[in-house]
Amino acid sequence: MATLLSTLQLSCFALVAFVAVIVLRASFRQPKGNVPPGPKPLPIIGNFFDLPSAGQAEFQHWLKHKDAYGPVSSISVMGTTLIIFHDKDVAHAYNEKYRKHRKMVHQEIGTKGLSAGFHPIQEKESLHFILETFQQPDAILHHLKTLAAAIVLNVTYGYNIDRSQPDPLVELIDHAMENLSKAFVPLYWAVGHLPNWFPGMSYRKTAQKWKAINEAAAQLPYDFVKRQMARRAHSASYVSNLLESSMAKSASGEVSLAAEDEEAIKWTAVSLYAAGSDSTVAIIHSVLCALVIFPEVVKRAQEEIDRVVGTNRLPSLTSTASSRKRGDGIPYLIPKGSYLLPSLWWFLNDPNEYPEPRIFKPERYMEPLNNPDPSELAFGYGRRSCAGRFFADASVYIAVVQLLAAFDVRKAKYSQGRGIPVTLEAIPGMVNRPAPFEFKVEPRSQRQIDLLHRILSEQKPEVSHASLLRLSEV
């Protein structure tokens, strides 16, 4: 009993001591000075209960801060500050320094000219998407995920996915991206300094598992490219291009690569998948939702495609002109180490900039309406803007325009024949995507059916690279 009591006393003492340390640390790290306004924090935990609730889209939660606290607001959780911007001019002012990783991405795909070099891959994979949708229209969202993965892996690593069964590299990287999506939610790890034994701190073990998965997702395809290059069997890709330009040859003929360059190439390659795959799926899924809600836009778009391209072939990236797409200096102290969260949703739905923002009006960016170009905001700001914006724009555009050329997109119907209502509702996560909704995709007419049958008959089998992965080393 004495031993038991002693253990309990020790445990209680340790807990009291730990809480005291937390109080001291939180008080020392509590933002001081003229920080942006926000809800009043509680002792120790700060604004923990002011974080978004489970299942709520983050942008909808933070939007309430705009009306309650103004265009710039803040919260603090255990000494970590989050600054929320609902003013795009102020958000432009807070940019991090240019980094080597972004420079690498920019030199490979960062201009329209460089991005155009990958158009053949984007057109080829978009055609696969159209033909798969033609054969299995009810599985269009699965085909959409395959499209995004196939484009990014081909461009990044020169890797052809396995279409006959789940591809092992796609599954591995998707697993890593799922972890990344959770970890990138603002203040997800706000309690990162709590010990493992503290209630709810099992996340540390989770983080260790995630790290192993992330390492494998970066290393496996990188090693694939190096082996292909050694055999001179590689295709031009982001990784192979950077390796060829970064490798140094010694007098003896040996090839070497600086460790920091190798790490940068490896991890920027993974970042391309993170930035390009999930967002491509989310954008096209959102476009599908908008097309179902606004059928008159489908009709006008199809008329324009038929006028420019005709009906005897599918559009290409050179045969059509891309349209705009829309994601439908304040003297505050920004404490060091703060997270900065610009509210892109509000910037792109501000009725002062975009009248009737919830109405799908592609013509709003043309004469005489001339609404601001949303791509200046949707892809980030200044030096922090997305280096792959032109590549991403082309991937989305060719898939959507070919889909509209071949198919009608409409509401699904109840058994009585009445259309099932559809609304655009967002679900939470790092990438803003629509909640599930019912819809139908069907060939526009017999003319399109004949065209797709002809294109299907002309396809040649592709060889997957899945068997060349060394999965046993993961």
Short mmCIF file of N, CA and C in Angstrom, two decimals, residues 324 352-355 361-374:
data_model
loop_
_atom_site.label_atom_id
_atom_site.label_comp_id
_atom_site.label_asym_id
_atom_site.label_seq_id
_atom_site.Cartn_x
_atom_site.Cartn_y
_atom_site.Cartn_z
N ARG A 324 -10.89 31.44 -68.00
CA ARG A 324 -10.53 31.69 -66.60
C ARG A 324 -11.23 30.69 -65.71
N ASN A 352 -17.90 42.43 -53.55
CA ASN A 352 -17.40 43.70 -54.06
C ASN A 352 -16.48 43.48 -55.27
N GLU A 353 -15.82 42.32 -55.32
CA GLU A 353 -14.92 41.99 -56.44
C GLU A 353 -15.65 41.15 -57.49
N TYR A 354 -16.50 40.22 -57.01
CA TYR A 354 -17.19 39.28 -57.89
C TYR A 354 -18.69 39.32 -57.59
N PRO A 355 -19.44 40.21 -58.26
CA PRO A 355 -20.89 40.28 -58.02
C PRO A 355 -21.54 38.91 -58.24
N LYS A 361 -20.78 31.92 -63.64
CA LYS A 361 -20.82 32.78 -64.83
C LYS A 361 -19.42 32.88 -65.42
N PRO A 362 -19.00 31.94 -66.24
CA PRO A 362 -17.66 32.01 -66.83
C PRO A 362 -17.41 33.30 -67.61
N GLU A 363 -18.48 33.91 -68.15
CA GLU A 363 -18.31 35.13 -68.94
C GLU A 363 -17.98 36.35 -68.09
N ARG A 364 -18.00 36.20 -66.77
CA ARG A 364 -17.74 37.35 -65.89
C ARG A 364 -16.33 37.90 -66.09
N TYR A 365 -15.41 37.11 -66.63
CA TYR A 365 -14.03 37.56 -66.80
C TYR A 365 -13.77 38.19 -68.17
N MET A 366 -14.83 38.31 -68.97
CA MET A 366 -14.71 38.87 -70.31
C MET A 366 -15.40 40.23 -70.37
N GLU A 367 -15.24 40.90 -71.50
CA GLU A 367 -15.96 42.16 -71.72
C GLU A 367 -17.47 41.89 -71.72
N PRO A 368 -18.29 42.77 -71.16
CA PRO A 368 -17.92 44.04 -70.51
C PRO A 368 -17.79 43.93 -68.99
N LEU A 369 -17.94 42.71 -68.42
CA LEU A 369 -17.94 42.58 -66.96
C LEU A 369 -16.55 42.74 -66.37
N ASN A 370 -15.57 42.06 -66.97
CA ASN A 370 -14.16 42.21 -66.56
C ASN A 370 -13.93 42.06 -65.06
N ASN A 371 -14.47 41.00 -64.46
CA ASN A 371 -14.15 40.71 -63.06
C ASN A 371 -12.65 40.39 -62.96
N PRO A 372 -12.02 40.63 -61.80
CA PRO A 372 -10.57 40.38 -61.66
C PRO A 372 -10.19 38.93 -61.95
N ASP A 373 -9.00 38.76 -62.51
CA ASP A 373 -8.47 37.43 -62.82
C ASP A 373 -8.27 36.65 -61.51
N PRO A 374 -9.02 35.58 -61.27
CA PRO A 374 -8.91 34.86 -60.00
C PRO A 374 -7.61 34.10 -59.85
#
